[in-house]
Coordinates of N, CA and C and ligand atoms in Angstrom, one line a residue:
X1 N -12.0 0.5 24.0 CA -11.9 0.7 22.5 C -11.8 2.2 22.3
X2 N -10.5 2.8 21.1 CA -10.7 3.9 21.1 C -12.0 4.6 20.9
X3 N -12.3 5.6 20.4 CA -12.8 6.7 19.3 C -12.4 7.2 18.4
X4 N -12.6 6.9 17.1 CA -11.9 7.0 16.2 C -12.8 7.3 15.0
X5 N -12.5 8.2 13.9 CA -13.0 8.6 13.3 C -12.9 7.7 11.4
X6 N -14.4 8.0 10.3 CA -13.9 7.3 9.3 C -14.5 8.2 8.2
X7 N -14.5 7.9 6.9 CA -15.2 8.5 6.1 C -16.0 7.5 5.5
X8 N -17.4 8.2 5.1 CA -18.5 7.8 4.6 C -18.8 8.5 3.3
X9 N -19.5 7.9 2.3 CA -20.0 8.5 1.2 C -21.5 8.4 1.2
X10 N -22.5 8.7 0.7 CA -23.9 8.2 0.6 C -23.8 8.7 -1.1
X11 N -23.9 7.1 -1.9 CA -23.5 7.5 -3.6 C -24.8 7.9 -4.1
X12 N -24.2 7.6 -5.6 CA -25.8 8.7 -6.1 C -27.0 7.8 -6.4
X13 N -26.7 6.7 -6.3 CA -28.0 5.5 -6.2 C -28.8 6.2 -5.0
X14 N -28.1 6.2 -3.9 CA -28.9 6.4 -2.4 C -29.5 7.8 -2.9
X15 N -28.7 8.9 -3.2 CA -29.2 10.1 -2.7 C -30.5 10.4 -4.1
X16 N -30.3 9.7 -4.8 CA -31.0 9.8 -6.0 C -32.7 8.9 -5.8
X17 N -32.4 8.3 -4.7 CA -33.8 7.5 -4.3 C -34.3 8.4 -2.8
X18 N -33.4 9.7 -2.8 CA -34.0 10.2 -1.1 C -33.7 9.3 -0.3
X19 N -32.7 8.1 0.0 CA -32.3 7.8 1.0 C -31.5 8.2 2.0
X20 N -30.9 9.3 1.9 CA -30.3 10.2 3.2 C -30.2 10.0 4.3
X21 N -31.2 10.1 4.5 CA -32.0 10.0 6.0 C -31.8 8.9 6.3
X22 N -32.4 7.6 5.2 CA -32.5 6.6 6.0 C -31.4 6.1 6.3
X23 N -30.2 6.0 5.3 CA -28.9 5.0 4.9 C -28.5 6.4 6.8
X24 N -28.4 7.5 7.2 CA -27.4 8.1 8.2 C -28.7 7.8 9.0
X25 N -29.6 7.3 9.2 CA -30.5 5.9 10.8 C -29.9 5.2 10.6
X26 N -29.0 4.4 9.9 CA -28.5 3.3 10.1 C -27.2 3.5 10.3
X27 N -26.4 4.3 9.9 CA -25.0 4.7 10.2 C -25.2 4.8 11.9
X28 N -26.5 6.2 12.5 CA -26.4 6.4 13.7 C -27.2 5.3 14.6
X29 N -27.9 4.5 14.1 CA -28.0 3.8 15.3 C -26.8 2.3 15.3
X30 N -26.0 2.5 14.6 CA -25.2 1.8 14.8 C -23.9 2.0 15.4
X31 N -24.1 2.9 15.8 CA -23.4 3.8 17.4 C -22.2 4.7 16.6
X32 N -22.5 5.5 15.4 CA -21.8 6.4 14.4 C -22.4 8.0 14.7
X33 N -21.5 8.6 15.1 CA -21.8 10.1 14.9 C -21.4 10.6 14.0
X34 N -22.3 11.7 13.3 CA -21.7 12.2 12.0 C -21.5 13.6 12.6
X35 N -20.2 13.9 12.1 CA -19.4 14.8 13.1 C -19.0 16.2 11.6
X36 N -19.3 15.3 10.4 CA -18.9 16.4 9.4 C -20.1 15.8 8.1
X37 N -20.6 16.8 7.4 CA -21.4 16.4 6.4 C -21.7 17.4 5.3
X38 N -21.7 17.5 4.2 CA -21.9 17.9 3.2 C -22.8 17.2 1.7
X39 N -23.0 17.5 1.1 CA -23.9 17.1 -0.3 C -23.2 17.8 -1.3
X40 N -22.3 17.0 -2.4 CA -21.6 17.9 -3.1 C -22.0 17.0 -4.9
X41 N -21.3 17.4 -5.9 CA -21.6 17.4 -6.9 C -20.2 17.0 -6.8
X42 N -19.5 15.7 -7.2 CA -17.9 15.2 -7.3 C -17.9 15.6 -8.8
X43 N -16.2 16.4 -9.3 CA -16.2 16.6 -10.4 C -15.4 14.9 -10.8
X44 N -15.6 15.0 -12.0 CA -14.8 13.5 -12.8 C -13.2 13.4 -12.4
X45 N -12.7 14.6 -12.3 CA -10.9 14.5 -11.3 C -11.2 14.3 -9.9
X46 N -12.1 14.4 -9.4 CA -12.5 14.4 -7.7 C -12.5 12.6 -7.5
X47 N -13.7 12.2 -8.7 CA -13.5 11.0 -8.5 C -12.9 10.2 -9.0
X48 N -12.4 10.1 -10.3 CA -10.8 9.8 -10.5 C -9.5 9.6 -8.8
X49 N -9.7 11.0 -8.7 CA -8.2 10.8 -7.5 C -8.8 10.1 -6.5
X50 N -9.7 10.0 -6.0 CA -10.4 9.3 -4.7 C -10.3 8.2 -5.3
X51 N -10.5 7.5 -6.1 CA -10.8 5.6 -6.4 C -9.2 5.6 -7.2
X52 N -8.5 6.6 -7.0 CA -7.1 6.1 -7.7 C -6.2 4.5 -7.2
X53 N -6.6 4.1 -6.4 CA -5.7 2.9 -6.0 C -6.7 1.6 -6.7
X54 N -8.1 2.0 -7.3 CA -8.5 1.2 -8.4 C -8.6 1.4 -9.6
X55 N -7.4 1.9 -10.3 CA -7.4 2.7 -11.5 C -7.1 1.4 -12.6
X56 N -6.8 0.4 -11.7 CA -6.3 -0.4 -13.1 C -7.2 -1.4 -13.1
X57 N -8.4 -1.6 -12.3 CA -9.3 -2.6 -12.1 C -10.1 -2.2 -13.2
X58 N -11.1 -3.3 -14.2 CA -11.7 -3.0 -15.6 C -12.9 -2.3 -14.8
X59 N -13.1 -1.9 -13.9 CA -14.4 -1.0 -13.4 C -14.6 0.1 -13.0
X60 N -12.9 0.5 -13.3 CA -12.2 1.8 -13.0 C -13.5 3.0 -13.8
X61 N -13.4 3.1 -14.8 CA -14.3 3.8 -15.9 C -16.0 4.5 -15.8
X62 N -16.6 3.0 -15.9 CA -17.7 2.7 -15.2 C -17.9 3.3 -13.7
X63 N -17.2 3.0 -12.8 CA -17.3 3.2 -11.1 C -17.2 5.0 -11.1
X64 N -16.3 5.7 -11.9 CA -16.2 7.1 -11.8 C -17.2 7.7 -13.1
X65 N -17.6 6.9 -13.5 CA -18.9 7.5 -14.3 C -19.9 8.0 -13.3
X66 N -20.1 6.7 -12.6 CA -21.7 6.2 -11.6 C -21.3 7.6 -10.6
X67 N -20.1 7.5 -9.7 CA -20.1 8.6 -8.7 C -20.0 10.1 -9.1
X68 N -20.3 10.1 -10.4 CA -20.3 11.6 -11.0 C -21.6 11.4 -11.5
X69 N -22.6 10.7 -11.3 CA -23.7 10.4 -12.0 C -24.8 11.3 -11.2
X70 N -24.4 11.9 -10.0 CA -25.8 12.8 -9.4 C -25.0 13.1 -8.0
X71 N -25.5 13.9 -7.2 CA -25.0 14.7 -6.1 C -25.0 13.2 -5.3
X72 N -23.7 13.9 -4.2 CA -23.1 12.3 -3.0 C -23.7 13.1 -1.7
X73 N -23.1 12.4 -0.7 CA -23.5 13.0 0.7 C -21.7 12.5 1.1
X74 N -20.6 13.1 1.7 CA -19.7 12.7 2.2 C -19.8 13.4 3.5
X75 N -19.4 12.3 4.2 CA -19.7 12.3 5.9 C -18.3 12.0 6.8
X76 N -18.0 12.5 7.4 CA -16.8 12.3 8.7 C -18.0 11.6 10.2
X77 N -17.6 10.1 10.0 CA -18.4 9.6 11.1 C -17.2 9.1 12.7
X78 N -18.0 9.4 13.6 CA -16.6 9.0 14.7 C -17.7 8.1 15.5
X79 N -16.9 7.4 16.6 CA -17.5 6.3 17.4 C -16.7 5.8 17.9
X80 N -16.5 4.5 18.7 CA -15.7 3.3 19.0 C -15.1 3.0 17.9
X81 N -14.1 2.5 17.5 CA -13.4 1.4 16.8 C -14.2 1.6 14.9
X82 N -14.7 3.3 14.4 CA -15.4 3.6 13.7 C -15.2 2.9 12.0
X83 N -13.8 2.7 11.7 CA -13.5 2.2 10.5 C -14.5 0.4 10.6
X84 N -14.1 -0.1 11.6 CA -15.0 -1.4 11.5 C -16.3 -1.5 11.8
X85 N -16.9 -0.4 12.9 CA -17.9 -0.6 12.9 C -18.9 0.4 11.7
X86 N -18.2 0.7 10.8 CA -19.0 1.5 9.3 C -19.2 0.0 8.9
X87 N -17.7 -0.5 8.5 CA -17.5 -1.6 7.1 C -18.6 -2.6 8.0
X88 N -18.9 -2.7 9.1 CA -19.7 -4.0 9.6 C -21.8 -3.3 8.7
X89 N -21.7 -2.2 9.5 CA -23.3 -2.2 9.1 C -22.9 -1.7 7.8
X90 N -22.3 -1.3 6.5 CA -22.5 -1.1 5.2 C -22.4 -2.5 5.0
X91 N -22.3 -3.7 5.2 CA -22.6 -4.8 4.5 C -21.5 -5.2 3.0
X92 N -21.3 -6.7 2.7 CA -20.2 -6.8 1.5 C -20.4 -6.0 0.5
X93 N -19.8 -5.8 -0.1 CA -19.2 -5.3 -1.5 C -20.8 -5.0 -2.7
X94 N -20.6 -6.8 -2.5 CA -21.7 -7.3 -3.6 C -22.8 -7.1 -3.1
X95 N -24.0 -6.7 -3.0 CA -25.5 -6.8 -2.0 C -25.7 -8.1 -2.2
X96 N -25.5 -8.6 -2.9 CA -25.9 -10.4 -2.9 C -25.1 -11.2 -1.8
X97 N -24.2 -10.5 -1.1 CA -23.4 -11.3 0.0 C -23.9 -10.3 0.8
X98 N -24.1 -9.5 1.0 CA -24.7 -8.5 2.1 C -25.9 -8.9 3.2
X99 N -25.2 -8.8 4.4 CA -25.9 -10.0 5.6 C -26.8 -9.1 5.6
X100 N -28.2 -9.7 6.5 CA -29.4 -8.7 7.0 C -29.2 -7.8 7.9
X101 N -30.0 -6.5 7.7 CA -29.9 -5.6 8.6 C -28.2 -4.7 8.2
X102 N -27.5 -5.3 7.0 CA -26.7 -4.4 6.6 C -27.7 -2.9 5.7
X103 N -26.5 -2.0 5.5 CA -26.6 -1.1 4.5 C -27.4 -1.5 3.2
X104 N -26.1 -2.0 2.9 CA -26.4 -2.4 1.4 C -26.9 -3.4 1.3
X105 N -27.9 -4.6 1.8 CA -28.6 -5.6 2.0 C -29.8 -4.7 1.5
X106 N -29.8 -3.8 2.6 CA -31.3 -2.9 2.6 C -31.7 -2.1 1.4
X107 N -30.4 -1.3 0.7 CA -30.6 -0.4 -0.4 C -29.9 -0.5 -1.5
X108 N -29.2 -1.8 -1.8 CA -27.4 -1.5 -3.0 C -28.7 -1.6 -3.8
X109 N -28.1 -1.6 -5.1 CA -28.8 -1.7 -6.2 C -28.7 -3.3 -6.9
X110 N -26.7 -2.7 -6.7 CA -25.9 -3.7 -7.9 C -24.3 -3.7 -6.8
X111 N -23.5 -4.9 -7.3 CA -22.5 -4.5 -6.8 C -21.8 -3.1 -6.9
X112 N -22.2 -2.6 -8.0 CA -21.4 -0.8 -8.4 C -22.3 -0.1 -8.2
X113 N -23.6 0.0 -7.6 CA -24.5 0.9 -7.1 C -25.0 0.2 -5.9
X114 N -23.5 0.6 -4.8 CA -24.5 -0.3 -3.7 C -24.5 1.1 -2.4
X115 N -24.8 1.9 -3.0 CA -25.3 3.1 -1.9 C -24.2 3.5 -0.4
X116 N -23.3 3.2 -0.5 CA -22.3 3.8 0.5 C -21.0 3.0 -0.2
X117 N -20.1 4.2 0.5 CA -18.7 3.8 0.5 C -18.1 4.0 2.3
X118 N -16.9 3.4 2.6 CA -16.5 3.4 3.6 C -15.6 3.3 3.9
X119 N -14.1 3.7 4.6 CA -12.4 3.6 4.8 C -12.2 2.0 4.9
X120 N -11.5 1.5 4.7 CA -11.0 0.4 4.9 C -10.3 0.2 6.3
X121 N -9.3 1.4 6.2 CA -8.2 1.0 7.4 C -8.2 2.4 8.0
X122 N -7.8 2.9 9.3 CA -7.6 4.4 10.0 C -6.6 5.4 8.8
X123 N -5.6 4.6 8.2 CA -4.8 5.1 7.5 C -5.6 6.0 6.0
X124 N -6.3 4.8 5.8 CA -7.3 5.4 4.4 C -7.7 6.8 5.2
X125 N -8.6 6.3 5.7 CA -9.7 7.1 6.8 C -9.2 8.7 6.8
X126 N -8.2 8.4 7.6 CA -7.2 10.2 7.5 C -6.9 10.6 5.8
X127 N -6.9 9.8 5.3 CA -6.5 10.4 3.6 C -7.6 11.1 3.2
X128 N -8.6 10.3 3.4 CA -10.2 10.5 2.8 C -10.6 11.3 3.3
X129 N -10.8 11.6 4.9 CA -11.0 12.6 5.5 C -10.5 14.2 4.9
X130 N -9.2 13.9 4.4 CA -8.4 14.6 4.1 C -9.0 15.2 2.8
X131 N -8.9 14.6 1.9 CA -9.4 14.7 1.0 C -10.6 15.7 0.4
X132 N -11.6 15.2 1.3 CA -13.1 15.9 1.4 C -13.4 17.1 2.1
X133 N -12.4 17.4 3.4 CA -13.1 18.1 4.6 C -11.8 18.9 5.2
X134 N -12.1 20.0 4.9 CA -11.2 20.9 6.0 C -11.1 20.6 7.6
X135 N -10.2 20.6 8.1 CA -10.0 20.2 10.0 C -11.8 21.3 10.2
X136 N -11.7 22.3 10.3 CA -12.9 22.7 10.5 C -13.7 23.2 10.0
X137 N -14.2 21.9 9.4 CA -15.6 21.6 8.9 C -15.9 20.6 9.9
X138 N -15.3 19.6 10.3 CA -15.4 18.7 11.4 C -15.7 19.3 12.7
X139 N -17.0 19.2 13.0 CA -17.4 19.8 14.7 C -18.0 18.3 15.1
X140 N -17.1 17.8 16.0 CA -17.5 16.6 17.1 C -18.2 16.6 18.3
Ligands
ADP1 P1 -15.9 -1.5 -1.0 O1 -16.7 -0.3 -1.4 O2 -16.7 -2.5 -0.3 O3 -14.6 -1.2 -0.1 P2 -14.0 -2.0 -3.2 O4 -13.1 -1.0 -2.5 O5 -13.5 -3.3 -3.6 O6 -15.3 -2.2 -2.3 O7 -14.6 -1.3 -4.5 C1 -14.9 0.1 -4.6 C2 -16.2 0.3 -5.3 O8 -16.1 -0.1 -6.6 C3 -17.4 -0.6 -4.7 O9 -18.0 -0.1 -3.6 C4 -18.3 -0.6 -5.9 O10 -19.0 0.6 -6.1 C5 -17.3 -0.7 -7.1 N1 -17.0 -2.1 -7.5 C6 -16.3 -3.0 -6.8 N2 -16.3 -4.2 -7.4 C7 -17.0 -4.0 -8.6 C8 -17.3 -4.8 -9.7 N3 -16.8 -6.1 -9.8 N4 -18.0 -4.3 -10.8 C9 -18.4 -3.0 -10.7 N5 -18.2 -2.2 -9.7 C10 -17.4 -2.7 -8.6
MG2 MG1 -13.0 -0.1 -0.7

């Protein structure tokens, strides 16, 4: 299996309860290196253009309210096969479907405060990456 790299968010639910720490123990012992990391303040166009491919969903509004709602943690995580093995330990969507020993089992709030985000596909992954992190800011 390759090595391959993904993006991670820690939202402001998590960082606003001091979970940092704990939500990236779970990232790393789930065989995730965090290879890039920062704690930033997302302006309302930062998160706008990041969730743009949900602009027309009624949660559009609400969802870039919440991630401008207190300082994020965005992370460049690499590993094996890294896009699947994030979306496996962040757990579903909803925390009410969220298996045990997930992410968001352990900390979501609500479906829209569920304390990480994560790439879907390698393709997102490179966008997002893109997005957040200069090539070197990333030390592997
Ligand atoms: P995921 O983060 O699991 O990839 P989506 O890409 O479908 O989920 O949605 C992006 C984010 O939008 C979710 O993580 C969550 O914060 C928010 N969200 C998704 N569905 C809802 C909903 N029905 N109501 C409120 N917020 C939602
Ligand atoms: Mg998504």
């Amino acid at each position: 299996m390759a090595v391959t790299r993904t993006f991670s968010i820690i939202k402001p639910d998590a960082t606003r309860r001091n979970l940092t720490g704990a939500v990236t123990k779970m990232l790393e012992d789930a065989g995730l290196r965090v290879v890039a990391s920062k704690r930033i303040q997302m302006t309302k166009e930062q998160a706008e253009g990041f969730y743009a491919v949900h602009k027309e969903r009624p949660f559009f509004g609400e969802l870039v309210d919440f991630m401008i709602s207190g300082p994020v943690v965005v992370q460049v995580l690499e590993g094996e096969d890294a896009v699947k093995r994030n979306r496996d330990v962040m757990g579903a969507t909803n925390p009410a479907d969220a298996a045990d020993g997930t992410i968001r089992k352990a900390f979501a709030e609500s479906i829209e405060a569920n304390s990480v985000h994560g790439s879907d596909s390698d393709e997102n992954a490179r966008i997002e990456i893109d997005f957040f992190f200069d090539e070197d800011e990333i030390v592997g």
